[in-house]
CSV table of N, CA and C in Angstrom, one decimal:
chain,number,residue,atom,x,y,z
A,1,MET,N,22.5,69.0,121.2
A,1,MET,CA,24.3,68.9,121.9
A,1,MET,C,25.4,69.1,120.7
A,2,THR,N,25.7,70.1,120.2
A,2,THR,CA,26.7,70.2,119.4
A,2,THR,C,28.1,69.5,119.6
A,3,ARG,N,28.5,69.0,118.1
A,3,ARG,CA,30.1,68.9,118.5
A,3,ARG,C,30.7,69.3,119.5
A,4,LEU,N,30.6,70.3,119.0
A,4,LEU,CA,31.8,71.2,119.3
A,4,LEU,C,31.4,71.3,121.5
A,5,ALA,N,30.2,72.0,121.8
A,5,ALA,CA,29.7,71.9,123.2
A,5,ALA,C,30.4,70.8,124.2
A,6,LEU,N,30.3,69.4,123.2
A,6,LEU,CA,30.1,68.6,124.1
A,6,LEU,C,31.3,68.0,124.1
A,7,LEU,N,32.8,68.6,123.4
A,7,LEU,CA,34.0,68.6,123.2
A,7,LEU,C,34.7,69.9,124.6
A,8,THR,N,34.0,70.9,124.8
A,8,THR,CA,34.2,72.2,125.3
A,8,THR,C,33.7,71.7,126.4
A,9,GLY,N,32.9,70.6,127.0
A,9,GLY,CA,32.5,70.3,128.5
A,9,GLY,C,33.2,69.2,129.0
A,10,LEU,N,33.5,68.2,128.1
A,10,LEU,CA,34.5,67.3,128.2
A,10,LEU,C,35.9,68.2,128.4
A,11,PHE,N,36.7,69.0,128.3
A,11,PHE,CA,37.3,69.6,128.3
A,11,PHE,C,37.8,70.4,129.7
A,12,ALA,N,36.3,71.0,130.0
A,12,ALA,CA,36.2,71.9,131.4
A,12,ALA,C,35.9,70.8,132.7
A,13,LEU,N,35.5,69.6,132.4
A,13,LEU,CA,35.3,68.9,133.5
A,13,LEU,C,36.7,67.8,133.7
A,14,THR,N,37.7,68.1,132.5
A,14,THR,CA,39.0,67.1,132.2
A,14,THR,C,40.1,68.3,132.8
A,15,ALA,N,39.4,69.7,132.8
A,15,ALA,CA,40.5,70.7,133.8
A,15,ALA,C,40.0,70.5,135.2
A,16,HIS,N,39.2,70.2,135.6
A,16,HIS,CA,38.2,70.3,137.3
A,16,HIS,C,39.2,69.1,137.5
A,17,ILE,N,38.8,67.9,137.4
A,17,ILE,CA,39.7,66.7,138.2
A,17,ILE,C,41.1,66.6,137.5
A,18,ALA,N,41.9,67.1,136.6
A,18,ALA,CA,43.1,66.9,136.5
A,18,ALA,C,44.3,66.8,137.9
A,19,PRO,N,45.3,66.8,138.2
A,19,PRO,CA,45.9,67.1,139.0
A,19,PRO,C,46.5,68.0,139.1
A,20,GLY,N,46.4,68.7,140.5
A,20,GLY,CA,47.3,70.0,141.0
A,20,GLY,C,48.2,70.1,140.9
A,21,SER,N,49.4,71.2,141.5
A,21,SER,CA,50.2,71.3,141.5
A,21,SER,C,50.9,71.3,143.0
A,22,ALA,N,51.9,71.3,142.8
A,22,ALA,CA,52.6,70.7,144.3
A,22,ALA,C,52.1,71.3,145.6
A,23,GLU,N,51.1,72.1,145.8
A,23,GLU,CA,50.7,72.0,146.9
A,23,GLU,C,49.6,71.5,147.4
A,24,ALA,N,48.9,71.5,148.4
A,24,ALA,CA,47.9,70.8,149.0
A,24,ALA,C,46.6,71.2,148.0
A,25,ALA,N,45.7,70.5,148.7
A,25,ALA,CA,44.5,70.6,147.5
A,25,ALA,C,43.7,71.9,147.8
A,26,PRO,N,43.4,72.5,146.9
A,26,PRO,CA,42.6,73.9,147.1
A,26,PRO,C,41.3,74.1,148.1
A,27,GLU,N,42.0,75.3,148.9
A,27,GLU,CA,40.8,75.7,149.8
A,27,GLU,C,39.4,76.1,148.8
A,28,SER,N,37.5,75.9,149.3
A,28,SER,CA,37.0,76.2,149.0
A,28,SER,C,36.0,76.4,149.7
A,29,ALA,N,35.1,77.6,149.0
A,29,ALA,CA,33.7,78.1,149.9
A,29,ALA,C,33.2,77.3,150.1
A,30,THR,N,32.8,75.9,149.0
A,30,THR,CA,31.9,74.5,149.6
A,30,THR,C,33.1,74.0,149.4
A,31,PRO,N,32.8,72.8,150.5
A,31,PRO,CA,33.0,71.7,150.8
A,31,PRO,C,33.5,71.4,149.4
A,32,GLN,N,34.6,70.4,149.1
A,32,GLN,CA,34.7,69.5,148.4
A,32,GLN,C,35.6,68.3,149.3
A,33,LEU,N,35.5,67.0,147.4
A,33,LEU,CA,36.2,65.8,148.5
A,33,LEU,C,37.4,65.9,147.7
A,34,CYS,N,38.6,65.6,148.0
A,34,CYS,CA,39.8,65.7,147.6
A,34,CYS,C,41.0,64.9,148.3
A,35,VAL,N,42.0,64.1,147.8
A,35,VAL,CA,42.8,63.3,148.2
A,35,VAL,C,44.4,63.9,147.5
A,36,THR,N,45.5,64.4,148.3
A,36,THR,CA,46.5,64.3,147.4
A,36,THR,C,47.5,63.0,148.1
A,37,ASN,N,48.4,62.8,146.7
A,37,ASN,CA,49.0,61.7,146.9
A,37,ASN,C,50.6,62.6,147.1
A,38,GLU,N,50.9,62.1,148.9
A,38,GLU,CA,51.9,62.7,149.7
A,38,GLU,C,53.3,61.7,150.2
A,39,SER,N,52.8,60.1,149.0
A,39,SER,CA,53.9,59.3,149.3
A,39,SER,C,54.6,59.7,148.0
A,40,ASP,N,55.9,58.8,147.7
A,40,ASP,CA,56.7,58.7,146.7
A,40,ASP,C,56.7,58.2,145.9
A,41,GLU,N,55.4,58.0,145.6
A,41,GLU,CA,55.0,56.8,144.5
A,41,GLU,C,53.9,57.1,143.2
A,42,THR,N,54.1,56.9,142.3
A,42,THR,CA,52.6,57.2,141.3
A,42,THR,C,51.9,56.0,141.8
A,43,LEU,N,50.4,56.6,141.9
A,43,LEU,CA,49.5,55.3,142.2
A,43,LEU,C,48.2,55.5,142.2
A,44,ASN,N,47.1,55.2,141.6
A,44,ASN,CA,45.7,55.5,140.9
A,44,ASN,C,44.9,55.5,142.4
A,45,PHE,N,44.5,56.7,142.2
A,45,PHE,CA,43.5,57.5,143.5
A,45,PHE,C,41.8,57.4,142.5
A,46,THR,N,41.2,57.3,143.5
A,46,THR,CA,39.7,57.5,143.2
A,46,THR,C,39.2,58.6,144.2
A,47,VAL,N,38.1,59.5,143.8
A,47,VAL,CA,37.4,59.9,144.9
A,47,VAL,C,35.7,60.1,145.0
A,48,GLU,N,35.2,59.6,145.4
A,48,GLU,CA,33.7,59.1,145.3
A,48,GLU,C,32.7,60.1,146.6
A,49,THR,N,31.6,60.8,146.3
A,49,THR,CA,31.3,61.6,147.0
A,49,THR,C,30.3,60.5,147.3
A,50,ARG,N,29.3,60.6,148.8
A,50,ARG,CA,27.8,60.3,149.2
A,50,ARG,C,27.0,60.0,148.1
A,51,ASP,N,26.8,60.6,146.9
A,51,ASP,CA,25.8,61.2,146.0
A,51,ASP,C,26.1,60.4,144.8
A,52,GLY,N,27.7,59.2,145.1
A,52,GLY,CA,27.8,58.4,143.6
A,52,GLY,C,28.5,59.3,142.8
A,53,VAL,N,29.2,60.6,143.1
A,53,VAL,CA,30.0,61.3,142.1
A,53,VAL,C,31.4,60.4,142.1
A,54,ARG,N,32.2,60.2,141.3
A,54,ARG,CA,33.0,59.2,141.4
A,54,ARG,C,34.1,59.4,139.9
A,55,ARG,N,35.5,59.9,140.4
A,55,ARG,CA,36.4,60.2,139.4
A,55,ARG,C,37.6,59.3,139.8
A,56,GLY,N,38.4,59.0,139.2
A,56,GLY,CA,40.2,58.4,138.9
A,56,GLY,C,40.8,58.7,138.3
A,57,MET,N,41.8,59.0,138.6
A,57,MET,CA,43.8,59.5,138.1
A,57,MET,C,44.8,58.6,138.5
A,58,ARG,N,45.9,58.8,137.9
A,58,ARG,CA,46.9,58.3,138.4
A,58,ARG,C,47.6,59.2,138.6
A,59,LEU,N,47.7,59.8,140.4
A,59,LEU,CA,49.0,60.9,140.4
A,59,LEU,C,49.8,60.3,141.1
A,60,ASP,N,50.8,61.5,140.3
A,60,ASP,CA,52.2,61.4,141.0
A,60,ASP,C,52.7,61.7,142.4
A,61,PRO,N,53.5,62.0,142.7
A,61,PRO,CA,53.5,62.6,143.9
A,61,PRO,C,53.3,64.1,143.7
A,62,ALA,N,52.8,64.5,145.1
A,62,ALA,CA,52.1,66.1,145.4
A,62,ALA,C,51.1,66.5,145.0
A,63,ALA,N,50.5,65.1,143.9
A,63,ALA,CA,49.7,66.0,142.7
A,63,ALA,C,48.1,65.5,143.8
A,64,TYR,N,47.2,66.3,143.2
A,64,TYR,CA,45.4,66.0,144.4
A,64,TYR,C,45.0,66.0,143.0
A,65,LEU,N,43.7,65.1,143.2
A,65,LEU,CA,42.4,64.5,143.1
A,65,LEU,C,41.0,65.6,143.4
A,66,CYS,N,40.3,66.1,142.7
A,66,CYS,CA,39.0,66.4,143.9
A,66,CYS,C,37.9,65.9,142.6
A,67,ALA,N,37.0,65.6,143.6
A,67,ALA,CA,35.5,65.3,142.8
A,67,ALA,C,34.8,66.8,142.7
A,68,PRO,N,34.3,66.6,141.4
A,68,PRO,CA,33.8,68.1,140.7
A,68,PRO,C,32.5,68.0,141.0
A,69,GLY,N,32.4,69.2,141.5
A,69,GLY,CA,31.1,69.6,142.8
A,69,GLY,C,31.6,69.8,144.0
A,70,PRO,N,30.1,69.9,145.1
A,70,PRO,CA,30.7,70.2,146.4
A,70,PRO,C,30.0,69.1,146.8
A,71,ALA,N,30.8,68.4,148.0
A,71,ALA,CA,30.2,67.3,148.6
A,71,ALA,C,30.5,67.6,150.0
A,72,PRO,N,29.5,68.0,150.5
A,72,PRO,CA,29.5,68.4,152.1
A,72,PRO,C,29.4,66.9,152.7
A,73,ASP,N,28.2,66.3,152.3
A,73,ASP,CA,28.7,65.2,153.4
A,73,ASP,C,29.5,64.1,153.4
A,74,GLY,N,31.1,64.3,152.7
A,74,GLY,CA,32.3,63.8,152.1
A,74,GLY,C,31.8,62.3,151.3
A,75,GLY,N,33.0,61.6,151.6
A,75,GLY,CA,32.8,60.4,150.7
A,75,GLY,C,33.8,59.7,151.1
A,76,VAL,N,34.4,58.8,149.9
A,76,VAL,CA,35.3,57.7,150.0
A,76,VAL,C,36.2,58.2,149.1
A,77,VAL,N,37.8,58.3,149.5
A,77,VAL,CA,39.2,58.2,148.7
A,77,VAL,C,39.4,56.8,148.7
A,78,SER,N,40.3,56.5,147.7
A,78,SER,CA,41.0,55.2,147.6
A,78,SER,C,42.2,55.1,147.0
A,79,VAL,N,43.4,54.1,147.0
A,79,VAL,CA,44.1,54.5,146.4
A,79,VAL,C,44.7,52.6,145.8
A,80,PHE,N,44.8,52.6,145.0
A,80,PHE,CA,45.7,51.2,144.2
A,80,PHE,C,47.4,51.7,143.6
A,81,VAL,N,47.9,50.5,143.4
A,81,VAL,CA,48.8,50.6,142.4
A,81,VAL,C,49.0,50.9,140.9
A,82,ASP,N,47.9,50.1,140.6
A,82,ASP,CA,47.6,50.3,139.4
A,82,ASP,C,45.5,49.9,138.8
A,83,GLU,N,45.5,50.4,137.6
A,83,GLU,CA,44.0,49.7,137.9
A,83,GLU,C,43.5,47.9,138.0
A,84,SER,N,44.8,47.7,137.8
A,84,SER,CA,44.6,46.1,137.6
A,84,SER,C,44.6,45.4,139.0
A,85,HIS,N,44.5,46.4,139.9
A,85,HIS,CA,45.0,46.0,141.2
A,85,HIS,C,43.5,45.9,142.0
A,86,LEU,N,43.2,45.0,142.3
A,86,LEU,CA,42.0,45.2,143.7
A,86,LEU,C,41.9,45.9,145.3
A,87,GLU,N,43.4,45.2,145.3
A,87,GLU,CA,43.6,45.3,147.2
A,87,GLU,C,44.1,46.9,146.9
A,88,GLY,N,43.9,47.3,147.9
A,88,GLY,CA,44.3,49.1,147.8
A,88,GLY,C,43.8,49.8,148.8
A,89,CYS,N,43.6,50.5,149.3
A,89,CYS,CA,43.2,50.9,151.0
A,89,CYS,C,42.3,52.5,150.5
A,90,SER,N,41.4,52.0,151.7
A,90,SER,CA,40.0,53.3,151.4
A,90,SER,C,40.2,53.7,152.8
A,91,ARG,N,39.4,55.3,152.5
A,91,ARG,CA,39.2,55.9,153.6
A,91,ARG,C,37.9,56.5,153.8
A,92,LEU,N,37.2,56.8,155.0
A,92,LEU,CA,35.7,57.4,154.6
A,92,LEU,C,36.8,58.9,155.3
A,93,VAL,N,35.9,60.1,154.3
A,93,VAL,CA,36.1,61.3,154.8
A,93,VAL,C,35.0,62.3,155.0
A,94,PRO,N,34.8,62.8,156.0
A,94,PRO,CA,33.7,63.1,156.5
A,94,PRO,C,33.7,64.9,155.7
A,95,GLY,N,32.5,65.6,155.3
A,95,GLY,CA,31.8,66.4,154.8
A,95,GLY,C,32.6,67.8,155.3
A,96,GLY,N,33.5,68.3,154.0
A,96,GLY,CA,34.6,69.7,154.3
A,96,GLY,C,35.9,69.3,154.7
A,97,ALA,N,35.8,67.7,155.2
A,97,ALA,CA,37.7,67.6,155.1
A,97,ALA,C,37.9,67.0,153.4
A,98,SER,N,39.4,67.1,153.6
A,98,SER,CA,40.0,66.6,152.5
A,98,SER,C,41.2,65.3,152.9
A,99,GLU,N,41.7,64.8,152.2
A,99,GLU,CA,42.5,63.4,152.9
A,99,GLU,C,44.3,63.7,152.2
A,100,ALA,N,45.2,62.8,153.0
A,100,ALA,CA,46.4,62.8,152.3
A,100,ALA,C,46.7,61.6,152.3
A,101,LEU,N,47.8,60.7,151.3
A,101,LEU,CA,48.3,59.6,151.7
A,101,LEU,C,49.3,59.7,152.2
A,102,ARG,N,49.7,59.1,152.8
A,102,ARG,CA,51.3,59.7,153.1
A,102,ARG,C,52.7,58.1,152.8
A,103,ARG,N,51.5,57.2,152.9
A,103,ARG,CA,52.4,55.9,153.0
A,103,ARG,C,52.0,54.8,152.1
A,104,PHE,N,51.6,54.2,150.7
A,104,PHE,CA,51.4,53.1,150.3
A,104,PHE,C,51.4,51.7,151.1
A,105,ALA,N,50.6,50.8,151.7
A,105,ALA,CA,50.8,49.5,152.0
A,105,ALA,C,49.5,49.1,151.5
A,106,SER,N,49.4,47.6,150.3
A,106,SER,CA,48.3,46.9,150.8
A,106,SER,C,47.5,46.9,151.4
A,107,PHE,N,46.3,46.3,151.4
A,107,PHE,CA,45.1,45.4,152.3
A,107,PHE,C,44.8,46.7,153.4
A,108,ASP,N,44.8,47.6,153.0
A,108,ASP,CA,44.1,48.9,153.6
A,108,ASP,C,45.3,49.0,155.0
A,109,ARG,N,46.1,48.5,154.6
A,109,ARG,CA,47.7,49.3,155.5
A,109,ARG,C,48.4,50.5,155.3
A,110,CYS,N,47.6,51.2,154.8
A,110,CYS,CA,48.2,52.8,154.2
A,110,CYS,C,48.4,53.9,155.7
A,111,ARG,N,49.1,54.4,155.3
A,111,ARG,CA,49.1,55.7,156.2
A,111,ARG,C,48.5,57.1,155.9
A,112,TRP,N,47.5,57.3,156.2
A,112,TRP,CA,46.4,58.8,156.1
A,112,TRP,C,47.2,60.0,156.6
A,113,ALA,N,47.2,61.2,156.1
A,113,ALA,CA,47.6,62.5,157.0
A,113,ALA,C,46.7,62.5,158.1
A,114,SER,N,45.0,61.9,157.9
A,114,SER,CA,44.4,61.9,159.4
A,114,SER,C,44.9,61.1,160.5
A,115,HIS,N,45.3,60.3,160.4
A,115,HIS,CA,46.5,59.1,161.7
A,115,HIS,C,47.7,59.9,162.2
A,116,ASP,N,48.0,61.1,161.3
A,116,ASP,CA,49.2,62.0,162.3
A,116,ASP,C,48.5,62.4,163.8
């Protein structure tokens, strides 16, 4: 693989997992695993499909993160203050669904949209 092809592939992957606009996570014909930051804080998020595909990114309020590719079996979304913190919140998300964080609190006491 040439260096240009490798860089082009990395750019495409980065563009795919970059935070979105202030809108909700995109609707897709293929079930994706996404999380939206609806809190007032900038926090670290991860999404991990049941197939083990994992992506992480620091998200500003109203931004979202999706795992690349389909996630028909769902997975886990997690949120932490930053990469140095071990305590945060995790949530199982079924296939074809996305989750949104409403309020962050350490030790798995976050408020998620699915709680509404």
